Amino acid sequence: MSDTPDSMMEAFESRLTTVYIGLTMACEHLPVPITLPTGVVDSRSLVQTVRRVADIAEEQPMPEEQHAMLYTGAIMWLAAADLFGILKHTDYVEARAAGGLGILLIAGESIAELGAWLLDNES
């Protein structure tokens, strides 16, 4: 890839935020809604919150496939957040940044599929 480290990190951070917002919106529409923090929140709190979503995903009263979508979205976001933290505190590695963006694609797709199912099944 020919992107500079700064532009890759900006894209990574932006995508991390976008996927988190999608997760927040999906969680608000779960059969048993979960409210995630928004606004200015420290990264440790975000990670703890998303880890909790992953831990309780299968407790939601919905089919197994939707549990998997919620769990996948949450754990892939967590994996990407870990990579982002590594990149922020160590030397930049382009493959690590590109991998994080790829992980976020998977997370975003899972969350979007869950969101579509939730909209189709609103009561």
PDB file of C-alpha atoms in Angstrom:
ATOM      1  CA  MET A   1       0.000   0.000   0.000  1.00  0.00           C
ATOM      2  CA  SER A   2       1.237   3.482  -0.650  1.00  0.00           C
ATOM      3  CA  ASP A   3      -0.553   5.282   2.184  1.00  0.00           C
ATOM      4  CA  THR A   4       1.530   7.172   4.688  1.00  0.00           C
ATOM      5  CA  PRO A   5       1.573   5.984   8.304  1.00  0.00           C
ATOM      6  CA  ASP A   6      -0.353   9.099   9.387  1.00  0.00           C
ATOM      7  CA  SER A   7      -3.115   8.623   6.815  1.00  0.00           C
ATOM      8  CA  MET A   8      -3.390   4.911   7.611  1.00  0.00           C
ATOM      9  CA  MET A   9      -3.672   5.617  11.326  1.00  0.00           C
ATOM     10  CA  GLU A  10      -6.288   8.307  10.683  1.00  0.00           C
ATOM     11  CA  ALA A  11      -8.281   5.867   8.546  1.00  0.00           C
ATOM     12  CA  PHE A  12      -7.889   3.164  11.195  1.00  0.00           C
ATOM     13  CA  GLU A  13      -9.062   5.444  14.005  1.00  0.00           C
ATOM     14  CA  SER A  14     -11.971   6.744  11.937  1.00  0.00           C
ATOM     15  CA  ARG A  15     -13.098   3.229  11.014  1.00  0.00           C
ATOM     16  CA  LEU A  16     -12.722   2.069  14.632  1.00  0.00           C
ATOM     17  CA  THR A  17     -15.042   4.893  15.676  1.00  0.00           C
ATOM     18  CA  THR A  18     -17.527   4.224  12.868  1.00  0.00           C
ATOM     19  CA  VAL A  19     -17.815   0.530  13.710  1.00  0.00           C
ATOM     20  CA  TYR A  20     -18.223   1.352  17.404  1.00  0.00           C
ATOM     21  CA  ILE A  21     -21.078   3.730  16.534  1.00  0.00           C
ATOM     22  CA  GLY A  22     -22.714   0.937  14.516  1.00  0.00           C
ATOM     23  CA  LEU A  23     -22.343  -1.433  17.463  1.00  0.00           C
ATOM     24  CA  THR A  24     -23.868   1.200  19.748  1.00  0.00           C
ATOM     25  CA  MET A  25     -26.864   1.595  17.444  1.00  0.00           C
ATOM     26  CA  ALA A  26     -27.370  -2.158  17.089  1.00  0.00           C
ATOM     27  CA  CYS A  27     -27.138  -2.670  20.854  1.00  0.00           C
ATOM     28  CA  GLU A  28     -29.835  -0.031  21.419  1.00  0.00           C
ATOM     29  CA  HIS A  29     -32.217  -2.110  19.261  1.00  0.00           C
ATOM     30  CA  LEU A  30     -31.483  -5.540  20.740  1.00  0.00           C
ATOM     31  CA  PRO A  31     -34.438  -7.406  22.250  1.00  0.00           C
ATOM     32  CA  VAL A  32     -32.936  -6.476  25.631  1.00  0.00           C
ATOM     33  CA  PRO A  33     -31.322  -3.118  24.796  1.00  0.00           C
ATOM     34  CA  ILE A  34     -27.763  -2.396  25.870  1.00  0.00           C
ATOM     35  CA  THR A  35     -26.702   1.237  26.151  1.00  0.00           C
ATOM     36  CA  LEU A  36     -23.050   1.787  25.306  1.00  0.00           C
ATOM     37  CA  PRO A  37     -21.183   4.950  26.274  1.00  0.00           C
ATOM     38  CA  THR A  38     -20.946   7.708  23.687  1.00  0.00           C
ATOM     39  CA  GLY A  39     -19.194  11.039  23.488  1.00  0.00           C
ATOM     40  CA  VAL A  40     -15.725  11.410  24.933  1.00  0.00           C
ATOM     41  CA  VAL A  41     -14.925   8.078  26.580  1.00  0.00           C
ATOM     42  CA  ASP A  42     -11.498   6.738  27.440  1.00  0.00           C
ATOM     43  CA  SER A  43     -10.343   3.745  25.429  1.00  0.00           C
ATOM     44  CA  ARG A  44     -10.116   1.463  28.481  1.00  0.00           C
ATOM     45  CA  SER A  45     -13.818   2.005  29.235  1.00  0.00           C
ATOM     46  CA  LEU A  46     -14.746   1.363  25.603  1.00  0.00           C
ATOM     47  CA  VAL A  47     -12.808  -1.902  25.571  1.00  0.00           C
ATOM     48  CA  GLN A  48     -14.364  -3.045  28.850  1.00  0.00           C
ATOM     49  CA  THR A  49     -17.840  -2.192  27.564  1.00  0.00           C
ATOM     50  CA  VAL A  50     -17.420  -4.012  24.249  1.00  0.00           C
ATOM     51  CA  ARG A  51     -15.885  -6.999  26.060  1.00  0.00           C
ATOM     52  CA  ARG A  52     -19.031  -7.113  28.212  1.00  0.00           C
ATOM     53  CA  VAL A  53     -21.212  -7.062  25.072  1.00  0.00           C
ATOM     54  CA  ALA A  54     -19.278 -10.075  23.759  1.00  0.00           C
ATOM     55  CA  ASP A  55     -19.635 -11.846  27.122  1.00  0.00           C
ATOM     56  CA  ILE A  56     -23.422 -11.467  27.224  1.00  0.00           C
ATOM     57  CA  ALA A  57     -24.210 -11.740  23.499  1.00  0.00           C
ATOM     58  CA  GLU A  58     -25.765 -15.178  23.750  1.00  0.00           C
ATOM     59  CA  GLU A  59     -28.043 -14.097  26.581  1.00  0.00           C
ATOM     60  CA  GLN A  60     -30.067 -11.983  24.136  1.00  0.00           C
ATOM     61  CA  PRO A  61     -33.412 -13.585  23.215  1.00  0.00           C
ATOM     62  CA  MET A  62     -32.701 -14.018  19.513  1.00  0.00           C
ATOM     63  CA  PRO A  63     -31.576 -16.822  17.195  1.00  0.00           C
ATOM     64  CA  GLU A  64     -28.077 -18.286  17.325  1.00  0.00           C
ATOM     65  CA  GLU A  65     -27.058 -16.661  14.032  1.00  0.00           C
ATOM     66  CA  GLN A  66     -27.780 -13.220  15.477  1.00  0.00           C
ATOM     67  CA  HIS A  67     -25.864 -14.084  18.662  1.00  0.00           C
ATOM     68  CA  ALA A  68     -22.925 -14.908  16.404  1.00  0.00           C
ATOM     69  CA  MET A  69     -23.256 -11.588  14.547  1.00  0.00           C
ATOM     70  CA  LEU A  70     -23.233  -9.607  17.793  1.00  0.00           C
ATOM     71  CA  TYR A  71     -20.359 -11.637  19.242  1.00  0.00           C
ATOM     72  CA  THR A  72     -18.323 -11.441  16.028  1.00  0.00           C
ATOM     73  CA  GLY A  73     -18.836  -7.700  15.713  1.00  0.00           C
ATOM     74  CA  ALA A  74     -17.753  -7.171  19.307  1.00  0.00           C
ATOM     75  CA  ILE A  75     -14.688  -9.433  19.306  1.00  0.00           C
ATOM     76  CA  MET A  76     -13.474  -8.200  15.943  1.00  0.00           C
ATOM     77  CA  TRP A  77     -13.787  -4.620  17.171  1.00  0.00           C
ATOM     78  CA  LEU A  78     -11.789  -5.616  20.253  1.00  0.00           C
ATOM     79  CA  ALA A  79      -9.089  -7.228  18.106  1.00  0.00           C
ATOM     80  CA  ALA A  80      -8.849  -4.105  15.966  1.00  0.00           C
ATOM     81  CA  ALA A  81      -8.701  -1.888  19.066  1.00  0.00           C
ATOM     82  CA  ASP A  82      -5.823  -4.017  20.350  1.00  0.00           C
ATOM     83  CA  LEU A  83      -3.962  -3.600  17.066  1.00  0.00           C
ATOM     84  CA  PHE A  84      -4.605   0.132  17.100  1.00  0.00           C
ATOM     85  CA  GLY A  85      -3.157   0.359  20.609  1.00  0.00           C
ATOM     86  CA  ILE A  86      -0.086  -1.618  19.585  1.00  0.00           C
ATOM     87  CA  LEU A  87       0.446   0.686  16.607  1.00  0.00           C
ATOM     88  CA  LYS A  88       0.080   3.785  18.786  1.00  0.00           C
ATOM     89  CA  HIS A  89       2.682   2.557  21.295  1.00  0.00           C
ATOM     90  CA  THR A  90       5.231   0.808  19.080  1.00  0.00           C
ATOM     91  CA  ASP A  91       6.770   1.282  15.683  1.00  0.00           C
ATOM     92  CA  TYR A  92       4.306   1.579  12.825  1.00  0.00           C
ATOM     93  CA  VAL A  93       3.914  -1.607  10.792  1.00  0.00           C
ATOM     94  CA  GLU A  94       1.859  -1.153   7.633  1.00  0.00           C
ATOM     95  CA  ALA A  95       0.688  -4.775   7.552  1.00  0.00           C
ATOM     96  CA  ARG A  96      -0.620  -4.442  11.098  1.00  0.00           C
ATOM     97  CA  ALA A  97      -2.599  -1.307  10.186  1.00  0.00           C
ATOM     98  CA  ALA A  98      -3.972  -2.928   7.029  1.00  0.00           C
ATOM     99  CA  GLY A  99      -4.903  -6.021   9.034  1.00  0.00           C
ATOM    100  CA  GLY A 100      -6.735  -3.884  11.565  1.00  0.00           C
ATOM    101  CA  LEU A 101      -8.734  -2.226   8.809  1.00  0.00           C
ATOM    102  CA  GLY A 102      -9.575  -5.679   7.418  1.00  0.00           C
ATOM    103  CA  ILE A 103     -10.728  -6.859  10.828  1.00  0.00           C
ATOM    104  CA  LEU A 104     -12.955  -3.804  11.065  1.00  0.00           C
ATOM    105  CA  LEU A 105     -14.552  -4.710   7.731  1.00  0.00           C
ATOM    106  CA  ILE A 106     -15.561  -8.068   9.203  1.00  0.00           C
ATOM    107  CA  ALA A 107     -16.834  -6.394  12.381  1.00  0.00           C
ATOM    108  CA  GLY A 108     -18.797  -3.812  10.405  1.00  0.00           C
ATOM    109  CA  GLU A 109     -20.390  -6.426   8.173  1.00  0.00           C
ATOM    110  CA  SER A 110     -21.475  -8.523  11.158  1.00  0.00           C
ATOM    111  CA  ILE A 111     -22.952  -5.504  12.898  1.00  0.00           C
ATOM    112  CA  ALA A 112     -24.706  -4.327   9.714  1.00  0.00           C
ATOM    113  CA  GLU A 113     -26.249  -7.786   9.197  1.00  0.00           C
ATOM    114  CA  LEU A 114     -27.410  -7.810  12.803  1.00  0.00           C
ATOM    115  CA  GLY A 115     -28.826  -4.306  12.409  1.00  0.00           C
ATOM    116  CA  ALA A 116     -30.767  -5.343   9.317  1.00  0.00           C
ATOM    117  CA  TRP A 117     -32.191  -8.356  11.171  1.00  0.00           C
ATOM    118  CA  LEU A 118     -33.117  -6.172  14.149  1.00  0.00           C
ATOM    119  CA  LEU A 119     -34.944  -3.707  11.885  1.00  0.00           C
ATOM    120  CA  ASP A 120     -36.794  -6.534  10.149  1.00  0.00           C
ATOM    121  CA  ASN A 121     -37.822  -8.008  13.496  1.00  0.00           C
ATOM    122  CA  GLU A 122     -38.805  -4.885  15.444  1.00  0.00           C
ATOM    123  CA  SER A 123     -42.069  -5.262  17.252  1.00  0.00           C
TER     124      SER A 123
END
